[in-house]
Each structure stands twice: as structure tokens, then as C-alpha cells.
Coordinates of C-alpha atoms and ligand atoms in Angstrom, one line a residue:
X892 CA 0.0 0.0 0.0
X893 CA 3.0 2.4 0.9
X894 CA 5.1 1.2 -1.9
X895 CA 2.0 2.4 -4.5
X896 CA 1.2 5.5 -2.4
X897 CA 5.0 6.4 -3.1
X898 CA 5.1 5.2 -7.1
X899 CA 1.6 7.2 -7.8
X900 CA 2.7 10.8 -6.0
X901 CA 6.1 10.3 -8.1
X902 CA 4.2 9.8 -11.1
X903 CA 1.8 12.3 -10.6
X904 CA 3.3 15.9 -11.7
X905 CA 4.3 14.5 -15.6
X906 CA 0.6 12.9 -15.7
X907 CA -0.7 16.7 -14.4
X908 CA 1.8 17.9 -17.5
X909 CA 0.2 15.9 -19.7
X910 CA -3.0 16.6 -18.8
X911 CA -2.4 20.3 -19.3
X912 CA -1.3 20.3 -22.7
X913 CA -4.0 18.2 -24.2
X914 CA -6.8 20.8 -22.2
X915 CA -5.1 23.3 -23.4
X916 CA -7.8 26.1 -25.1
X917 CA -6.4 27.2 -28.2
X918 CA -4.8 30.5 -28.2
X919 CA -7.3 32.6 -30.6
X920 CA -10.6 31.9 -31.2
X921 CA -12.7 33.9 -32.9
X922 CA -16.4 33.0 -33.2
X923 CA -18.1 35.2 -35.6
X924 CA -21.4 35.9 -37.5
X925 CA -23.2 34.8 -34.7
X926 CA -26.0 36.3 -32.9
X927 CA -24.9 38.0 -29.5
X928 CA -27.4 37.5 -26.6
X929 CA -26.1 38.9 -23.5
X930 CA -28.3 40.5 -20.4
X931 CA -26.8 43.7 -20.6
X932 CA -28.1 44.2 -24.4
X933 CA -31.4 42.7 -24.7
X934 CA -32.8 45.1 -26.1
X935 CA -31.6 44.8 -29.3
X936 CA -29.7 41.5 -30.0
X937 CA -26.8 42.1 -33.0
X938 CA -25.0 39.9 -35.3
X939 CA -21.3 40.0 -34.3
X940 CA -18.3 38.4 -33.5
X941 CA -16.5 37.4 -29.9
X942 CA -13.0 37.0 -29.5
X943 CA -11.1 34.5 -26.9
X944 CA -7.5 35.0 -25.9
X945 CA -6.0 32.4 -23.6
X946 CA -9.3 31.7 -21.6
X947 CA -10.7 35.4 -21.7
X948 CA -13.2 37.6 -24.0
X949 CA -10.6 40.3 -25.0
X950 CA -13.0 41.9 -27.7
X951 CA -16.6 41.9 -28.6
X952 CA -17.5 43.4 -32.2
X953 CA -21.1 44.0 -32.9
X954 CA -20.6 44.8 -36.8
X955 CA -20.3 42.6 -39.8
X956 CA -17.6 43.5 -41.4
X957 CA -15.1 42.6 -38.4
X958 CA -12.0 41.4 -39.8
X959 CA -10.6 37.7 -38.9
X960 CA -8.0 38.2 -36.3
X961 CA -4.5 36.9 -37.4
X962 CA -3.7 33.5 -36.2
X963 CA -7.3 32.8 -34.6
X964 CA -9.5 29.7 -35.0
X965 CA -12.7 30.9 -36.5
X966 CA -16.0 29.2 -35.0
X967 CA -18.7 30.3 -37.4
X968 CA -22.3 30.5 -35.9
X969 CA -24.1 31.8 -38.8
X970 CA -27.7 31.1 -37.9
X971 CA -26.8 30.6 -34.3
X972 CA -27.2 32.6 -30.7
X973 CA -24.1 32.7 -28.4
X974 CA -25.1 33.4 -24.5
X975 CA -22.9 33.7 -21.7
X976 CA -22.6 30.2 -19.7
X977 CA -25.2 29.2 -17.6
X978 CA -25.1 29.5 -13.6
X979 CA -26.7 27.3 -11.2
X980 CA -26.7 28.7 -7.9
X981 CA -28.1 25.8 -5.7
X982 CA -26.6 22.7 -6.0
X983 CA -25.4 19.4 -3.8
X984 CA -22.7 17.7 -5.6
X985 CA -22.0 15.1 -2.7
X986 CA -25.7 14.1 -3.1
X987 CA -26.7 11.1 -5.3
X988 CA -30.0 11.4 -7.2
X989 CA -32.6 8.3 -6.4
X990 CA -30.4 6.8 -3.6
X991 CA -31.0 7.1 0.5
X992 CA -27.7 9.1 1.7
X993 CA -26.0 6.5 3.8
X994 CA -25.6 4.6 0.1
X995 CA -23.5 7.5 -0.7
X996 CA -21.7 7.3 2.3
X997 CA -20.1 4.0 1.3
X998 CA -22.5 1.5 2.5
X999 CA -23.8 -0.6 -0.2
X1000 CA -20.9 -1.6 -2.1
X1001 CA -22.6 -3.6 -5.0
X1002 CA -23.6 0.0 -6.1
X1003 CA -20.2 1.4 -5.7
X1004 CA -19.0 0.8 -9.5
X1005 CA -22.4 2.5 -10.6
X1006 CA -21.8 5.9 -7.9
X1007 CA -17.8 5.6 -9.5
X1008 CA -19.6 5.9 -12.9
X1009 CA -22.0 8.6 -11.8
X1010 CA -19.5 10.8 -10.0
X1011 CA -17.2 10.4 -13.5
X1012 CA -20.2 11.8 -15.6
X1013 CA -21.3 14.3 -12.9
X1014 CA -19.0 17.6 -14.2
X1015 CA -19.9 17.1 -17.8
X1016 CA -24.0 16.4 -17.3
X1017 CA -23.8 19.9 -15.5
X1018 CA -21.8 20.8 -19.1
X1019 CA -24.0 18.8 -21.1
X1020 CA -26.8 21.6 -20.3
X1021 CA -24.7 24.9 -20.7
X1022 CA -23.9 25.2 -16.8
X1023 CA -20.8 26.4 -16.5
X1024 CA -20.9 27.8 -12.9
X1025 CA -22.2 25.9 -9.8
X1026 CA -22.5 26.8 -6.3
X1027 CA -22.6 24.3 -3.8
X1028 CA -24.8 25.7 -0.6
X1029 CA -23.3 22.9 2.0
X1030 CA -20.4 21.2 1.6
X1031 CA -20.7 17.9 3.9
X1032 CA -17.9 16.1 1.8
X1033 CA -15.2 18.1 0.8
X1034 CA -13.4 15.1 -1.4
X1035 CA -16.7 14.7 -3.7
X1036 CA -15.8 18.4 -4.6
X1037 CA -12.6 19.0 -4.7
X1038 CA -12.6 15.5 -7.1
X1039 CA -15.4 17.2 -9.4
X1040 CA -12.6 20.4 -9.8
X1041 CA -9.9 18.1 -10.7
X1042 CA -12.1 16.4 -13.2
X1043 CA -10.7 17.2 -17.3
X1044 CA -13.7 18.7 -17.8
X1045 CA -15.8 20.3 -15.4
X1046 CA -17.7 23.5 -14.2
X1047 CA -16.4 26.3 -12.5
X1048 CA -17.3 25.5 -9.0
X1049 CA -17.7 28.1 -5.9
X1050 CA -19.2 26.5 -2.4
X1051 CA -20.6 28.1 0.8
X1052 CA -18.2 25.8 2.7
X1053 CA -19.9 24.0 5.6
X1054 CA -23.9 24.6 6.1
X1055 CA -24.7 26.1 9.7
X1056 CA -28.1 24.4 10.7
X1057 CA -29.3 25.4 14.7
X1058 CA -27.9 22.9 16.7
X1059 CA -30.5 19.4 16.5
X1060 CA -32.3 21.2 13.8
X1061 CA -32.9 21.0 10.1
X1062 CA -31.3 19.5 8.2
X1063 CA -28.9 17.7 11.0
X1064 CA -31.9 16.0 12.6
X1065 CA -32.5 13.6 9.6
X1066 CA -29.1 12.3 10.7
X1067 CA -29.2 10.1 13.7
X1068 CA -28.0 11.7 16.8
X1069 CA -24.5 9.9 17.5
X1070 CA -23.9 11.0 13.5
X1071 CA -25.2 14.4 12.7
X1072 CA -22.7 16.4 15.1
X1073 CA -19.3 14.8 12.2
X1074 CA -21.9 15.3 9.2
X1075 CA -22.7 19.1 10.6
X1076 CA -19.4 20.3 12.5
X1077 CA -20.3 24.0 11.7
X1078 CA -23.3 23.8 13.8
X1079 CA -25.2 26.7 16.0
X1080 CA -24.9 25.8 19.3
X1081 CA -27.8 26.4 22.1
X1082 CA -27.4 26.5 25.6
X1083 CA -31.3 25.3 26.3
X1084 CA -30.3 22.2 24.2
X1085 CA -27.2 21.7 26.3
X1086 CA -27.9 18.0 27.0
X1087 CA -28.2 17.1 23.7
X1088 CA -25.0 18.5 22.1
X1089 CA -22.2 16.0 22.9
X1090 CA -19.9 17.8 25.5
X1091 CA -16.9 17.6 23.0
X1092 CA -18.7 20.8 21.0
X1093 CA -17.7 23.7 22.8
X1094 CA -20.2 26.9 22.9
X1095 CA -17.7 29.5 21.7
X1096 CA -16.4 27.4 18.9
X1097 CA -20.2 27.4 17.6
X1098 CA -21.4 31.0 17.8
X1099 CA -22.5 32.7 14.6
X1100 CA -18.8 34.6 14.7
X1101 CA -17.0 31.3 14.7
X1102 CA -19.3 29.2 11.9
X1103 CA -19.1 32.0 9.5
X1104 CA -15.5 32.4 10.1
X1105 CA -15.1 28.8 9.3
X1106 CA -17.0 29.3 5.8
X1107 CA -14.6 32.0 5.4
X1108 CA -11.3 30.6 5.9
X1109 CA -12.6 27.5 4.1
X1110 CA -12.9 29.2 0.9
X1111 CA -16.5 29.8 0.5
X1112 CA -18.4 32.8 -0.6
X1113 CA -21.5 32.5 0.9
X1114 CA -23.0 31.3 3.9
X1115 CA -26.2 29.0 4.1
X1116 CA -28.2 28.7 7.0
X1117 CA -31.8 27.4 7.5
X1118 CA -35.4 28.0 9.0
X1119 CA -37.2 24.8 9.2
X1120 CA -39.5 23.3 11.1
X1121 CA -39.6 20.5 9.3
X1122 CA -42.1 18.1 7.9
X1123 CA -43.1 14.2 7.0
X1124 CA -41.8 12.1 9.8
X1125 CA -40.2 15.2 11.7
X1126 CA -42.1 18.0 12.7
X1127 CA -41.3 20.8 15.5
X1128 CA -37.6 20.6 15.1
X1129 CA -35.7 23.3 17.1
X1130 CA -35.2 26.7 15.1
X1131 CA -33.2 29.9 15.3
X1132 CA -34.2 33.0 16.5
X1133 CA -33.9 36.4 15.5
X1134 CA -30.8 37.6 17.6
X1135 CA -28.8 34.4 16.3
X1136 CA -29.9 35.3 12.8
X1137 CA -28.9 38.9 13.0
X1138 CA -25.5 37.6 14.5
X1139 CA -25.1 35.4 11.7
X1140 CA -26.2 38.8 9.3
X1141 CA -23.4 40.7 11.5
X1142 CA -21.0 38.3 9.9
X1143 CA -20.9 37.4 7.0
X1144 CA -21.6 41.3 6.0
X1145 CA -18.0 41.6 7.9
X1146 CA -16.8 38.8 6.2
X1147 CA -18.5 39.9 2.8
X1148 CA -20.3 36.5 2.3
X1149 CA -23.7 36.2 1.0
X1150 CA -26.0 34.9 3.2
X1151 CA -28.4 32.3 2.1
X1152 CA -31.2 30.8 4.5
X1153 CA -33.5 27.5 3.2
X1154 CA -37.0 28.5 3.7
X1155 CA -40.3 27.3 2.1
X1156 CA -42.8 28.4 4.4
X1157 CA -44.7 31.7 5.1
X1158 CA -43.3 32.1 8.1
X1159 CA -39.7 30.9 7.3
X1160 CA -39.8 33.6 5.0
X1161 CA -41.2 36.3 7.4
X1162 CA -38.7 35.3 9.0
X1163 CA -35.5 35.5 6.6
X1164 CA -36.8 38.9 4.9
X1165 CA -37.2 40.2 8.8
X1166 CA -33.4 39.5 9.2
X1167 CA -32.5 40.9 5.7
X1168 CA -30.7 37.5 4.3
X1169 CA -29.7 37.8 0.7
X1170 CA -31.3 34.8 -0.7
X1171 CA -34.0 32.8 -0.1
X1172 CA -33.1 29.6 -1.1
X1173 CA -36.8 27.9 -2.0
X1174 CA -39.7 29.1 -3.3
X1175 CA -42.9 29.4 -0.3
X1176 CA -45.1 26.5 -1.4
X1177 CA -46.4 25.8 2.4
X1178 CA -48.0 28.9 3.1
X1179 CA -49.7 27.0 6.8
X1180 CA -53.2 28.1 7.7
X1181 CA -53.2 30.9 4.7
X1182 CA -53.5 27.5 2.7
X1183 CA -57.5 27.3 3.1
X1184 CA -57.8 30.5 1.8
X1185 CA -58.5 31.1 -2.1
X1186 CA -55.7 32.7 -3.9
X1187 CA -52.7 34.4 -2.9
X1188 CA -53.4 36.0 0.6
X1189 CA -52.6 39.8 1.1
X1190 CA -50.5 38.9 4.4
X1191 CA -47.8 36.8 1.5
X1192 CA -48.3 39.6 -0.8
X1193 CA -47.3 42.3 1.5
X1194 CA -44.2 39.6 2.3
X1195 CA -43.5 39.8 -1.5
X1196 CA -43.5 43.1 -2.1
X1197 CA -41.1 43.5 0.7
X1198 CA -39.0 40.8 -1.0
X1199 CA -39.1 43.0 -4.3
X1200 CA -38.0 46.2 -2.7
X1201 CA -35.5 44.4 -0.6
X1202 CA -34.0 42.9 -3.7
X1203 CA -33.9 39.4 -2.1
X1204 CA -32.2 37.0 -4.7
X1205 CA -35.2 34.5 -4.3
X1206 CA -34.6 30.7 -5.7
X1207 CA -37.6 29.2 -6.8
X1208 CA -36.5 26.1 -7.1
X1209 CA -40.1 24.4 -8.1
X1210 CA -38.5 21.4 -9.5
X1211 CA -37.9 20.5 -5.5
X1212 CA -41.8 19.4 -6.4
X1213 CA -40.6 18.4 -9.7
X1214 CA -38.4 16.1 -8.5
X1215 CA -41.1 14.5 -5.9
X1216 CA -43.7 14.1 -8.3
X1217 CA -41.8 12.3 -11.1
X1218 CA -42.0 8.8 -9.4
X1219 CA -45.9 9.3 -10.0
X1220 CA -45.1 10.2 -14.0
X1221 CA -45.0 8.1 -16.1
X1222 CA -43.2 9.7 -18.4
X1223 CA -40.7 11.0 -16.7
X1224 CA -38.2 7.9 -16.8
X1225 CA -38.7 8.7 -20.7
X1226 CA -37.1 11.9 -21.0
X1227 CA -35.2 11.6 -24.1
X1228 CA -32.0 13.4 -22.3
X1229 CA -31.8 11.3 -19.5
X1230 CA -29.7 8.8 -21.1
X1231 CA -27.4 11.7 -21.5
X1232 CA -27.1 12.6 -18.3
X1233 CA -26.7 9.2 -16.2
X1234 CA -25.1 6.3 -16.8
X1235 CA -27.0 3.5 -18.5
X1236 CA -26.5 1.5 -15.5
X1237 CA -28.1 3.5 -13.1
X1238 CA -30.8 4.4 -15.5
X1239 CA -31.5 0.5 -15.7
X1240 CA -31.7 0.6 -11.7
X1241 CA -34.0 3.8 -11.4
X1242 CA -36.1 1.4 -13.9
X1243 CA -36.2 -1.2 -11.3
X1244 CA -38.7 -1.9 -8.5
X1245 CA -35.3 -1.3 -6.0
X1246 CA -34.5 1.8 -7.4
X1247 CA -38.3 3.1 -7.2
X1248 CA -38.1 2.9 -3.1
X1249 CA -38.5 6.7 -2.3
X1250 CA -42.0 6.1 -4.3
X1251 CA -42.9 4.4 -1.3
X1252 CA -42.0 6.6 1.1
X1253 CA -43.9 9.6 -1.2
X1254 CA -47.2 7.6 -1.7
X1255 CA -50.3 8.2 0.1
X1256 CA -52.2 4.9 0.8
X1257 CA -54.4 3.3 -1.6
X1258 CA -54.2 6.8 -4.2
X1259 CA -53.6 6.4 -7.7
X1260 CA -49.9 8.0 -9.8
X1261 CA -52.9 10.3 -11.3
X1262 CA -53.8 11.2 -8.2
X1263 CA -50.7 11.5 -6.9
X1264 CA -49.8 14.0 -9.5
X1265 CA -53.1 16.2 -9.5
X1266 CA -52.1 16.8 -5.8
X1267 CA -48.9 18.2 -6.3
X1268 CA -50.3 20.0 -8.7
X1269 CA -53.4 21.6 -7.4
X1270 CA -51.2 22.0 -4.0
X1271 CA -47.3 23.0 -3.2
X1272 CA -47.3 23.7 -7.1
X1273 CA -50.4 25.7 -7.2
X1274 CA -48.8 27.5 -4.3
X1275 CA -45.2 28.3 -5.6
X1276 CA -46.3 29.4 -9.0
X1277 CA -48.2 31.9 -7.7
X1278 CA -45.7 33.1 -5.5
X1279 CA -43.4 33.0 -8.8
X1280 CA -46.2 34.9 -10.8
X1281 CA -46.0 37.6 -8.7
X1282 CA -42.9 37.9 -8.1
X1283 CA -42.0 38.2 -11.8
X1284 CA -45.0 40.2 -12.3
X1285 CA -42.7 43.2 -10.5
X1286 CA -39.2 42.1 -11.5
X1287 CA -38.0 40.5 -8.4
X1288 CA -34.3 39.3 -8.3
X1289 CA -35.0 36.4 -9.4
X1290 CA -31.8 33.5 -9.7
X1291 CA -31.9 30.4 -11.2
X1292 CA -31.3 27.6 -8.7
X1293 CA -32.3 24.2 -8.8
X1294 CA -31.5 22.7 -5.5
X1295 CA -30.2 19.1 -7.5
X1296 CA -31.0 16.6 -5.6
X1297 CA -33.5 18.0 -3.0
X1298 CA -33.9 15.1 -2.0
X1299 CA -33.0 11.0 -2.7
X1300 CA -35.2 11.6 -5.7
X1301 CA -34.2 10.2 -8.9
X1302 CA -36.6 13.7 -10.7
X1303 CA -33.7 16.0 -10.3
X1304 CA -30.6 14.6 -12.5
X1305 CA -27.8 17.1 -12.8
X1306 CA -28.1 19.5 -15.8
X1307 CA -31.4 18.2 -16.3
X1308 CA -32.7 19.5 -13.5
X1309 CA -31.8 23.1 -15.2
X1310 CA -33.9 22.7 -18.1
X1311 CA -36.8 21.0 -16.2
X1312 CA -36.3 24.0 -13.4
X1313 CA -36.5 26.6 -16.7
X1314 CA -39.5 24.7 -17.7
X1315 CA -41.2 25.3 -14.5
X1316 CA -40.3 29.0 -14.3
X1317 CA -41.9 29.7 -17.7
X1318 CA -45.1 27.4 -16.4
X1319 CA -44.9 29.8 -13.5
X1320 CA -44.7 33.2 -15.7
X1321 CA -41.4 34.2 -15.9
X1322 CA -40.4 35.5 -19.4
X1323 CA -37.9 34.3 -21.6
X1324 CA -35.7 37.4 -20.7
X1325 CA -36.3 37.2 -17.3
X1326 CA -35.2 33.2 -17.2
X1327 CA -32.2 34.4 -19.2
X1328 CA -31.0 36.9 -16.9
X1329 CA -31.7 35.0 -13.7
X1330 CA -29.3 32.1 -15.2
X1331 CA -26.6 34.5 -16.0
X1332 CA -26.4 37.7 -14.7
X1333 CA -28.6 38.1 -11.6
X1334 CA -26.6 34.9 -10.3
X1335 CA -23.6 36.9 -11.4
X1336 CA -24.1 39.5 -9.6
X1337 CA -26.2 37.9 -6.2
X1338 CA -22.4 35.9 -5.7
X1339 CA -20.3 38.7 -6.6
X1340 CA -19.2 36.9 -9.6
X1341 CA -20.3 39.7 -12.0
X1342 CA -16.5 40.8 -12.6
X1343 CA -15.8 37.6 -14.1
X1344 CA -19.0 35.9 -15.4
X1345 CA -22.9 36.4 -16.3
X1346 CA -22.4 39.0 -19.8
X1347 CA -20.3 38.8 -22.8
X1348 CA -18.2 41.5 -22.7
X1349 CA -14.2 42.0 -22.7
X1350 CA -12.3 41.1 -20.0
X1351 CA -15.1 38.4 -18.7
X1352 CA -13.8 34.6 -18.4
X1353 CA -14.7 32.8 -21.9
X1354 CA -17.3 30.6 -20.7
X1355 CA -19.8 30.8 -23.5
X1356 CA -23.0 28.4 -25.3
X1357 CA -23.5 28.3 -28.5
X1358 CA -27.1 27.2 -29.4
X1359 CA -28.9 26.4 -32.7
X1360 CA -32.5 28.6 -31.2
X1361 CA -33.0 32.0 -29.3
X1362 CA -33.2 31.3 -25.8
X1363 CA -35.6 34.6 -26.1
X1364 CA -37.7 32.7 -28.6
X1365 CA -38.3 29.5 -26.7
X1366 CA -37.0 28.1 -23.4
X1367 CA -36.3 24.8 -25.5
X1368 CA -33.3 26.7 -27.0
X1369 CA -31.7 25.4 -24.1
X1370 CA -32.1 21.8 -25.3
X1371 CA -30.1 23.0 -28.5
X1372 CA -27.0 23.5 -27.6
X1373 CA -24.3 23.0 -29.9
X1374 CA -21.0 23.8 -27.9
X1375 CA -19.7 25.0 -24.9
X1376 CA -16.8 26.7 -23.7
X1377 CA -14.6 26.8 -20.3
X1378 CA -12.3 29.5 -20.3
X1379 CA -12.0 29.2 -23.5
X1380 CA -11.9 25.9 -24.3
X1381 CA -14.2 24.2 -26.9
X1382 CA -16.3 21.1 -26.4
X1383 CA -18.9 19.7 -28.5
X1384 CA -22.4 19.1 -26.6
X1385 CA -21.8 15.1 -28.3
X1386 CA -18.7 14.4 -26.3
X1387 CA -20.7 15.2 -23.0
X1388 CA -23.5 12.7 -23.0
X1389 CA -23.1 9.8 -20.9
X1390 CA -23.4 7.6 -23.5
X1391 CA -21.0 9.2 -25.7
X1392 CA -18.0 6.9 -27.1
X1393 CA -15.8 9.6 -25.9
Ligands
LIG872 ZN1 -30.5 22.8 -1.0

């Protein structure tokens, strides 16, 4: 074991070598005749030409008679639309779609060569789709990321380090007790709950200060917390108050980290706008005893508006319903681009009665898939896409963010889950532009990214899509992607697929 330790590290830098050279982006690229759709120039989209040097856009010509750049590789995209890449700000890369966590955490080793498989194809689903930017809101296994960024081809990847749930609260509590203190070691620690904090956690390591440090000196650039009561099986979980919120506000302003807090419900988002949080992670599909009421109730519009003038970044995240209500579709296993996502093996398995065993856990007794389906619909999705509707309705800041997996459902497959989530926005009345913008720029700019990413304009990191439709024509122009760059660097939508012969 030594002895191959020793051989591999030795071997290691001329295989990194290697590597490098054939990544390398050509030097000069110059994609031209194409049609430029960027969110700082929507209002009238121009025929031009783009210019990459070494990773970056160094020029951006909107006229036709642009002259070929010496020495450049010319991309033409007559008949085409060039957008920046896309961002997905909500993701969990450690998290396996369809499968309960503790498979993930090595326990069911006949799956193992299928969750290799998986985590191989992981980076370039997110690719396959146009993502080109991910944020991960809780790190709870650092290796699963830092493999994904050492991956030949992958997004860029920013993290909010570790999550900081109130001590016994969501999500910690769905870990058994003797486990959820290693899975959540950035915890918020409260002295009424004393007795049921092992005595190894000390208070003053786990005070807002502390946890957000941690984020800090971890590398992250935001910091997610939550407000949840919770629901299913566990109800009246222990929650945060406003003083530890507004400590946790304190800082990550000091630390200039963007705070993110999980909330779905009325009151969890009373509560985040109350203590001025920078995104809300979910869209509010449990609205509590305003549910019996008709229509959208004054007391959550009055929240909205507050939301809008605010500027909240607000996450809609619908396909967190999505994603539950698939096992009752029968389509949904179906979806042409699935195959392209996942591994034919672990397609096969989601296919299987085994691999259907969250169904279970989602069904209501003796109720039909139909059923099923009309009651997400008429209920948490009736809910959220009003919320959405009026939300768009007066230009909120909204941000694309997809929350992949939300849960051990096999409805929200990486990339995918983009497409279906820009599905569901539309559904909800967003407009093409404003889908487009909260993709790229709004996410751009919510995460302080906007320097680098989220417009095509010179000086920004070349990570561009080229697509055969106008993403302002039809949100399927998504679907028709025909390559994608990373800082610079060309790949054709083909190679990506899963079931590509790379
Ligand atoms: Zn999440």
C-alpha cells in the first residue's frame, strides 16, 4: 500500500503535465457571424463576432464586417445565438439522485461501481446543459468536490463551505443523533439544548462569529443557514431565533459573504426577509393556515412586495416538487435526455422496483400516480407558481437555482434538473428574458461573480453556449446547444453525453 502510495505521488506531476497540454484552449478563437445575446443588451440582440485569448473575451464586435484576427480559430455561428454560460446557484454535488444518503456514504458496495460511474459523468452532465458555474450551498464532503474540480472537464465551482443548521435542527436532525454532530461540525450551538449536544462541541467554537469564520477561511463565498421546522416524519424541530440570525447577518456582512437561508414556508420567510438574508433559497409553497384560503393572501403579498423592494435573490427552485412528483409520472423515466445525463446503469436501476423505493416513502395509501400527481399540482405547485407569478410580475431578483438533488429523488438529475427548473419557471410566468438573466447575470451579480461571469463583454472569463434557437424565442433553445466553452476551451455538446464513445 506504501510502496503504490510512493510510485503514484512520483508519477503524478508528468501525468498533471500531460494533462495540461491536451486541455489546453487554443490561443485565438474567434467566433463570428453569430448572434450575441447577453443581459446587458437585450434590447436589441446584433449579429457580431467574440474574441477569446487564452481563456478570456478580449474583444466583442457588434458589426459585420469585423476582420478575422490573425492567427485565430474561426467558429462560425451563422444562424446561431451565443449566451454567456449558464449559472446554477443551488446545488449538492455530494448528493446522489434516487439513492437514500447513507448509500453515498459507502455503505452498499454492490452500487459502488455505478456511484464511480456517476461521480465520473457528474462535471460534464452539469456541461452537457450549458452550466458552466455551480454553487454548492453545503459542503458535507469536501473530497466529492474537490474530485469534481480536478475532473478534465468540469464547471467552474464556488461552495458556501460548511452549512450552519441550529444545533438538532434541520437538516442535522434527519441524521441520527451519535452522527449528525461529524456530518454538521459547523453547527449553531444552544445552551437550552445543552444536554443534547455532545460535550466535545464547545459553545464558543459554535457562535455565529465562529461558523461563519469557518466558511470564510474554508474558501467559501457564501453562507447558508436554515429555518425549518420540518415536515413528513419530523415535525417541531428546534429553530433559530432572531438575535442568532442577526449575528449570523453581522458576519458574513464583515466577512462579505452572501447569506443564504432555506425557507419554504410563510413564516420561514417572514422570518428570513425580517433578518435581511440575501437569498432565499426555496420558493414558499407551504403557506400554513393561509393554505385554506382562495388565492394568494394579502399577508404573503405584503411579504413579496417586501422581498421585491428588498432585492432578495429569491430561488424558486419548483422542480424541489418536480423532482417528488416524477415517481408518479409516467413519463418522466422517458425523457429523451436522461440517457445523457446518467449512466446507462443506473438508469436500468431507477427502472427497477429497488431503485423506485423513495415512491414508497412519497405515496399516500391506496391513491392512484394520477392522483398523486393532480395533488402536487393543485397544492405546493399551485402555491409556488403563484408566488413566482407575482414575483415576476414586479421584476423581483430572481436567480436560477435548482436545488439538485432536493432530495433521494431520482426527478432531479444534474443539468437536467436546469432545463426541467426553466421549464417550470416559464409554467410559473417568468419570461424568456427574465429566465435568461436570472441564469446569468442576476446569479452573477447575487455571488459577486459579475467581474468575471454572467455577460459577454471584454475582460469576462470565456465561458460561453452556442445554441442552434434563441433562448428569447423559446426556453427549448436550451435543449439545442451545440457547444460549450470553459475559459475558452471548446467542447462539443456530443462528447458530453453519458453515452457518448468519448
Ligand atoms: Zn438545497
Amino acid at each position: 500500500m506504501k510502496i503504490f502510495a510512493v510510485t503514484f505521488a512520483a508519477l503524478l506531476p508528468v501525468a498533471a503535465i500531460a494533462q495540461d497540454t491536451a486541455n489546453q484552449a487554443p490561443d485565438r478563437t474567434w467566433i463570428t457571424d453569430v448572434n450575441i445575446i447577453s443581459p446587458e443588451k437585450l434590447g436589441h440582440i446584433e449579429k457580431g463576432s467574440v474574441l477569446i485569448e487564452r481563456g478570456r473575451i478580449v474583444s466583442v464586435e457588434r458589426r459585420n464586417e469585423a476582420k478575422k484576427p490573425v492567427g485565430a480559430t474561426v467558429v462560425s455561428g451563422e444562424g446561431q445565438f451565443l449566451i454567456p454560460g449558464l449559472i446554477d446557484s443551488h446545488v449538492h454535488l455530494a448528493s446522489i439522485p434516487g439513492m437514500r444518503p447513507e448509500v453515498s456514504f459507502g455503505q452498499a458496495e454492490d452500487k459502488s461501481p455505478m456511484i464511480k460511474q456517476y461521480f465520473q459523468q457528474l462535471p460534464r452532465s452539469y456541461l452537457y446543459f450549458g452550466y458552466t458555474t455551480l454553487i454548492d450551498l453545503a459542503v458535507v464532503d469536501q473530497r466529492v468536490l474537490d474530485d469534481f474540480r480536478e475532473a478534465p472537464l468540469h464547471p467552474d465551482l464556488s461552495d458556501c463551505g460548511q452549512s450552519l443548521p441550529f444545533a438538532n435542527g434541520y437538516p442535522m436532525s434527519f441524521a441520527p443523533p451519535a452522527m449528525r454532530f461529524k456530518l454538521f461540525p459547523n453547527f449553531i450551538y444552544d445552551l437550552k439544548q445543552a444536554s443534547n449536544i455532545p460535550s466535545e462541541y464547545k459553545p464558543h467554537d459554535h457562535i455565529p462569529a465562529a461558523a461563519v469564520a469557518k466558511v470564510k477561511n474554508s474558501g467559501g463565498i457564501c453562507v447558508k443557514t436554515y429555518f425549518e421546522r420540518g415536515f413528513a416524519g419530523d415535525r417541531n424541530l428546534p429553530v433559530m431565533g432572531p438575535d442568532v440570525l442577526a449575528a449570523i447577518r453581522r458576519a458574513a456582512t464583515q466577512a462579505g459573504l452572501a447569506l443564504m437561508m432555506h425557507a419554504n414556508s410563510f413564516e420561514a420567510q417572514k422570518f428570513a426577509v425580517a433578518g435581511d438574508v440575501d437569498v432565499i433559497a426555496h420558493g414558499m409553497w407551504n403557506w400554513g393556515d393561509l393554505e385554506k384560503r382562495p388565492g394568494l393572501p394579502p399577508e404573503i403579498t405584503r411579504l413579496l412586495d417586501r422581498v421585491v423592494q428588498k432585492k432578495v435573490g429569491y430561488q424558486a427552485t419548483i422542480q424541489v416538487l418536480g423532482g417528488l412528483s416524477a415517481y408518479f409520472d409516467p413519463e418522466y423515466l422517458k425523457t429523451k435526455s436522461i440517457p445523457k445525463v446518467i449512466p446507462a446503469d443506473m438508469l436500468e436501476w431507477f427502472n427497477s422496483s429497488e431503485g423506485k423505493w423513495f415512491k414508497k416513502e412519497l405515496a399516500v395509501d391506496g391513491e392512484a400516480d394520477a392522483a398523486m400527481l393532480e395533488k402536487f399540482d393543485q397544492g405546493p405547485l399551485r402555491r409556488v407558481r403563484e408566488v413566482v407569478a407575482y414575483l415576476a410580475a414586479k421584476d423581483a431578483n430572481l436567480l436560477l437555482g435548482t436545488d439538485t438533488p432536493s432530495a433521494p429523488t431520482y426527478g432531479n438529475l444534474p443539468g437536467l434538473n436546469g432545463y426541467l427548473e426553466m421549464q417550470q419557471l416559464q409554467k410559473a410566468g417568468l419570461s424568456l428574458k427574465q429566465i435568461f438573466r436570472a441564469a446569468t447575470i442576476n446569479n452573477a451579480r447575487e455571488f459577486r461573480l459579475d467581474s468575471q461571469l454572467g455577460t459577454i463583454e471584454r475582460g469576462k472569463t470565456a465561458n460561453l453556449v452556442l445554441l442552434k434557437k434563441s433562448p428569447l424565442e423559446s426556453v427549448d433553445a436550451y435543449d439545442s446547444i451545440v457547444t460549450v466553452w470553459v475559459h475558452g476551451r471548446p467542447i462539443s455538446r456530443d462528447s458530453l453525453a453519458a453515452n457518448s464513445s468519448k
